[in-house]
Amino acid sequence: MIMLDLELSFINVLLLTHGITEKIEKKFNESNLTNIEFINGYPSYADLNQLMYQSALLQARKLWEAKLYYNLTEDEWFKISNFRHAIVHSKEKNDQMLKVIGDLNFELVPILNKISEAIYEKYNLDGNLEYEEYVNKYLKDIENL
């Protein structure tokens, strides 16, 4: 599978984010706690989820710096830049939380998915057996964490 290292790093962080988020969601659902109770009872889970999305955001920024734009609009790249700036320059942990900076599901995730889809199209990864094998192995590793 030939892919630029930056692109593979971006795809890997999205896979890792997806796998970790699912594990956290499963733990949350099993806990029968409210969101606040869960965060207070399992603070590392909340931190891990934030760190995964922050990593994805930083990887996206690296792609932009390498001039790999993937059909994103200037506004979308500006949003990524603003998210990254807010995370890097916040003095308080709470100010670095993506839900404080912007809406994760409606602002950041669609942009990250758009980059991912562009990489998939660029390398024709849908239906690529070698890549599917790689993804399955990667996700199985995450399950075993």
PDB file of C-alpha atoms in Angstrom:
ATOM      1  CA  MET A   1       0.000   0.000   0.000  1.00  0.00           C
ATOM      2  CA  ILE A   2       1.642   3.204  -1.161  1.00  0.00           C
ATOM      3  CA  MET A   3       0.525   6.243   0.755  1.00  0.00           C
ATOM      4  CA  LEU A   4       2.375   9.275   2.038  1.00  0.00           C
ATOM      5  CA  ASP A   5       3.458   8.917   5.661  1.00  0.00           C
ATOM      6  CA  LEU A   6       1.462  12.010   6.622  1.00  0.00           C
ATOM      7  CA  GLU A   7      -1.666  10.541   5.054  1.00  0.00           C
ATOM      8  CA  LEU A   8      -1.168   7.190   6.748  1.00  0.00           C
ATOM      9  CA  SER A   9      -0.603   8.939  10.090  1.00  0.00           C
ATOM     10  CA  PHE A  10      -3.843  10.851   9.600  1.00  0.00           C
ATOM     11  CA  ILE A  11      -5.793   7.687   8.700  1.00  0.00           C
ATOM     12  CA  ASN A  12      -4.235   5.818  11.643  1.00  0.00           C
ATOM     13  CA  VAL A  13      -5.169   8.516  14.132  1.00  0.00           C
ATOM     14  CA  LEU A  14      -8.754   8.445  12.804  1.00  0.00           C
ATOM     15  CA  LEU A  15      -8.856   4.654  13.177  1.00  0.00           C
ATOM     16  CA  LEU A  16      -7.459   4.946  16.681  1.00  0.00           C
ATOM     17  CA  THR A  17      -9.908   7.742  17.542  1.00  0.00           C
ATOM     18  CA  HIS A  18     -12.816   5.668  16.244  1.00  0.00           C
ATOM     19  CA  GLY A  19     -11.760   2.545  18.163  1.00  0.00           C
ATOM     20  CA  ILE A  20     -11.049   4.378  21.410  1.00  0.00           C
ATOM     21  CA  THR A  21     -14.273   6.392  21.185  1.00  0.00           C
ATOM     22  CA  GLU A  22     -16.281   3.184  20.751  1.00  0.00           C
ATOM     23  CA  LYS A  23     -14.589   1.648  23.805  1.00  0.00           C
ATOM     24  CA  ILE A  24     -15.345   4.762  25.848  1.00  0.00           C
ATOM     25  CA  GLU A  25     -18.956   4.830  24.651  1.00  0.00           C
ATOM     26  CA  LYS A  26     -19.373   1.159  25.568  1.00  0.00           C
ATOM     27  CA  LYS A  27     -17.964   1.813  29.052  1.00  0.00           C
ATOM     28  CA  PHE A  28     -20.263   4.839  29.428  1.00  0.00           C
ATOM     29  CA  ASN A  29     -23.351   2.878  28.375  1.00  0.00           C
ATOM     30  CA  GLU A  30     -22.491   0.027  30.759  1.00  0.00           C
ATOM     31  CA  SER A  31     -21.987   2.460  33.636  1.00  0.00           C
ATOM     32  CA  ASN A  32     -25.570   3.829  33.695  1.00  0.00           C
ATOM     33  CA  LEU A  33     -24.094   7.139  34.883  1.00  0.00           C
ATOM     34  CA  THR A  34     -24.917  10.632  33.691  1.00  0.00           C
ATOM     35  CA  ASN A  35     -22.348  12.330  31.494  1.00  0.00           C
ATOM     36  CA  ILE A  36     -21.005  14.411  34.415  1.00  0.00           C
ATOM     37  CA  GLU A  37     -20.923  11.393  36.774  1.00  0.00           C
ATOM     38  CA  PHE A  38     -19.019   9.406  34.151  1.00  0.00           C
ATOM     39  CA  ILE A  39     -16.463  12.173  33.607  1.00  0.00           C
ATOM     40  CA  ASN A  40     -15.982  12.529  37.376  1.00  0.00           C
ATOM     41  CA  GLY A  41     -15.822   8.771  37.922  1.00  0.00           C
ATOM     42  CA  TYR A  42     -13.613   7.998  34.910  1.00  0.00           C
ATOM     43  CA  PRO A  43     -11.629  11.174  34.159  1.00  0.00           C
ATOM     44  CA  SER A  44      -9.026   9.349  32.069  1.00  0.00           C
ATOM     45  CA  TYR A  45     -11.725   8.254  29.610  1.00  0.00           C
ATOM     46  CA  ALA A  46     -12.817  11.838  28.988  1.00  0.00           C
ATOM     47  CA  ASP A  47      -9.203  12.979  28.653  1.00  0.00           C
ATOM     48  CA  LEU A  48      -8.365  10.141  26.272  1.00  0.00           C
ATOM     49  CA  ASN A  49     -11.285  10.962  23.992  1.00  0.00           C
ATOM     50  CA  GLN A  50     -10.251  14.618  23.865  1.00  0.00           C
ATOM     51  CA  LEU A  51      -6.619  13.714  23.218  1.00  0.00           C
ATOM     52  CA  MET A  52      -7.583  11.447  20.337  1.00  0.00           C
ATOM     53  CA  TYR A  53      -9.561  14.210  18.616  1.00  0.00           C
ATOM     54  CA  GLN A  54      -6.784  16.702  19.333  1.00  0.00           C
ATOM     55  CA  SER A  55      -4.311  14.308  17.693  1.00  0.00           C
ATOM     56  CA  ALA A  56      -6.560  14.000  14.642  1.00  0.00           C
ATOM     57  CA  LEU A  57      -6.766  17.769  14.469  1.00  0.00           C
ATOM     58  CA  LEU A  58      -2.977  18.125  14.657  1.00  0.00           C
ATOM     59  CA  GLN A  59      -2.502  15.479  11.958  1.00  0.00           C
ATOM     60  CA  ALA A  60      -4.949  17.357   9.729  1.00  0.00           C
ATOM     61  CA  ARG A  61      -2.957  20.517  10.301  1.00  0.00           C
ATOM     62  CA  LYS A  62       0.234  18.689   9.233  1.00  0.00           C
ATOM     63  CA  LEU A  63      -1.476  17.751   5.952  1.00  0.00           C
ATOM     64  CA  TRP A  64      -2.373  21.389   5.361  1.00  0.00           C
ATOM     65  CA  GLU A  65       1.205  22.478   6.091  1.00  0.00           C
ATOM     66  CA  ALA A  66       2.356  19.948   3.466  1.00  0.00           C
ATOM     67  CA  LYS A  67      -0.087  21.580   1.012  1.00  0.00           C
ATOM     68  CA  LEU A  68      -2.294  18.487   0.869  1.00  0.00           C
ATOM     69  CA  TYR A  69      -5.639  20.291   0.778  1.00  0.00           C
ATOM     70  CA  TYR A  70      -8.101  17.515  -0.266  1.00  0.00           C
ATOM     71  CA  ASN A  71     -10.966  19.622  -1.597  1.00  0.00           C
ATOM     72  CA  LEU A  72     -11.440  21.391   1.726  1.00  0.00           C
ATOM     73  CA  THR A  73     -12.566  24.966   1.484  1.00  0.00           C
ATOM     74  CA  GLU A  74     -10.542  27.802   2.895  1.00  0.00           C
ATOM     75  CA  ASP A  75     -13.179  28.149   5.656  1.00  0.00           C
ATOM     76  CA  GLU A  76     -12.779  24.474   6.618  1.00  0.00           C
ATOM     77  CA  TRP A  77      -8.999  24.789   6.854  1.00  0.00           C
ATOM     78  CA  PHE A  78      -9.477  28.010   8.807  1.00  0.00           C
ATOM     79  CA  LYS A  79     -11.722  26.111  11.251  1.00  0.00           C
ATOM     80  CA  ILE A  80      -9.016  23.459  11.717  1.00  0.00           C
ATOM     81  CA  SER A  81      -6.480  26.205  12.281  1.00  0.00           C
ATOM     82  CA  ASN A  82      -8.743  27.870  14.860  1.00  0.00           C
ATOM     83  CA  PHE A  83      -9.342  24.588  16.708  1.00  0.00           C
ATOM     84  CA  ARG A  84      -5.604  23.880  16.775  1.00  0.00           C
ATOM     85  CA  HIS A  85      -4.776  27.411  17.895  1.00  0.00           C
ATOM     86  CA  ALA A  86      -7.316  27.244  20.728  1.00  0.00           C
ATOM     87  CA  ILE A  87      -5.916  23.910  21.932  1.00  0.00           C
ATOM     88  CA  VAL A  88      -2.267  24.904  21.733  1.00  0.00           C
ATOM     89  CA  HIS A  89      -2.645  28.341  23.289  1.00  0.00           C
ATOM     90  CA  SER A  90      -5.216  27.658  26.020  1.00  0.00           C
ATOM     91  CA  LYS A  91      -3.957  28.184  29.540  1.00  0.00           C
ATOM     92  CA  GLU A  92      -6.618  26.063  31.238  1.00  0.00           C
ATOM     93  CA  LYS A  93      -7.432  22.417  30.541  1.00  0.00           C
ATOM     94  CA  ASN A  94     -11.144  23.185  30.261  1.00  0.00           C
ATOM     95  CA  ASP A  95     -10.414  25.720  27.513  1.00  0.00           C
ATOM     96  CA  GLN A  96      -8.728  22.957  25.505  1.00  0.00           C
ATOM     97  CA  MET A  97     -11.846  20.788  25.513  1.00  0.00           C
ATOM     98  CA  LEU A  98     -13.213  20.597  21.994  1.00  0.00           C
ATOM     99  CA  LYS A  99     -16.798  21.007  23.169  1.00  0.00           C
ATOM    100  CA  VAL A 100     -15.788  24.402  24.597  1.00  0.00           C
ATOM    101  CA  ILE A 101     -13.964  25.451  21.421  1.00  0.00           C
ATOM    102  CA  GLY A 102     -16.641  24.262  19.009  1.00  0.00           C
ATOM    103  CA  ASP A 103     -19.118  21.525  18.341  1.00  0.00           C
ATOM    104  CA  LEU A 104     -17.151  18.332  17.791  1.00  0.00           C
ATOM    105  CA  ASN A 105     -19.869  16.431  15.898  1.00  0.00           C
ATOM    106  CA  PHE A 106     -21.029  19.261  13.659  1.00  0.00           C
ATOM    107  CA  GLU A 107     -17.826  21.191  13.079  1.00  0.00           C
ATOM    108  CA  LEU A 108     -14.737  19.024  13.419  1.00  0.00           C
ATOM    109  CA  VAL A 109     -15.813  15.453  12.616  1.00  0.00           C
ATOM    110  CA  PRO A 110     -17.312  16.308   9.189  1.00  0.00           C
ATOM    111  CA  ILE A 111     -14.081  18.056   8.176  1.00  0.00           C
ATOM    112  CA  LEU A 112     -11.944  15.128   9.351  1.00  0.00           C
ATOM    113  CA  ASN A 113     -14.247  12.743   7.474  1.00  0.00           C
ATOM    114  CA  LYS A 114     -13.951  14.843   4.325  1.00  0.00           C
ATOM    115  CA  ILE A 115     -10.147  14.571   4.450  1.00  0.00           C
ATOM    116  CA  SER A 116     -10.392  10.838   5.080  1.00  0.00           C
ATOM    117  CA  GLU A 117     -12.778  10.352   2.142  1.00  0.00           C
ATOM    118  CA  ALA A 118     -10.420  12.297  -0.136  1.00  0.00           C
ATOM    119  CA  ILE A 119      -7.499  10.067   0.877  1.00  0.00           C
ATOM    120  CA  TYR A 120      -9.648   6.964   0.312  1.00  0.00           C
ATOM    121  CA  GLU A 121     -10.555   8.225  -3.172  1.00  0.00           C
ATOM    122  CA  LYS A 122      -6.971   9.237  -3.986  1.00  0.00           C
ATOM    123  CA  TYR A 123      -5.700   5.717  -3.286  1.00  0.00           C
ATOM    124  CA  ASN A 124      -8.892   3.864  -4.232  1.00  0.00           C
ATOM    125  CA  LEU A 125      -9.025   2.243  -0.781  1.00  0.00           C
ATOM    126  CA  ASP A 126     -12.689   1.213  -0.828  1.00  0.00           C
ATOM    127  CA  GLY A 127     -12.662  -2.491  -1.571  1.00  0.00           C
ATOM    128  CA  ASN A 128      -8.848  -2.666  -1.456  1.00  0.00           C
ATOM    129  CA  LEU A 129      -8.257  -6.023   0.237  1.00  0.00           C
ATOM    130  CA  GLU A 130      -4.748  -5.190   1.411  1.00  0.00           C
ATOM    131  CA  TYR A 131      -5.991  -2.010   3.052  1.00  0.00           C
ATOM    132  CA  GLU A 132      -9.063  -3.703   4.552  1.00  0.00           C
ATOM    133  CA  GLU A 133      -6.769  -6.336   6.074  1.00  0.00           C
ATOM    134  CA  TYR A 134      -4.615  -3.545   7.521  1.00  0.00           C
ATOM    135  CA  VAL A 135      -7.663  -1.759   8.994  1.00  0.00           C
ATOM    136  CA  ASN A 136      -9.069  -4.964  10.482  1.00  0.00           C
ATOM    137  CA  LYS A 137      -5.740  -5.762  12.132  1.00  0.00           C
ATOM    138  CA  TYR A 138      -5.446  -2.194  13.420  1.00  0.00           C
ATOM    139  CA  LEU A 139      -8.964  -2.198  14.888  1.00  0.00           C
ATOM    140  CA  LYS A 140      -8.411  -5.642  16.441  1.00  0.00           C
ATOM    141  CA  ASP A 141      -5.313  -4.268  18.150  1.00  0.00           C
ATOM    142  CA  ILE A 142      -7.413  -1.432  19.581  1.00  0.00           C
ATOM    143  CA  GLU A 143     -10.006  -3.903  20.848  1.00  0.00           C
ATOM    144  CA  ASN A 144      -7.280  -5.671  22.792  1.00  0.00           C
ATOM    145  CA  LEU A 145      -6.090  -2.521  24.553  1.00  0.00           C
TER     146      LEU A 145
END
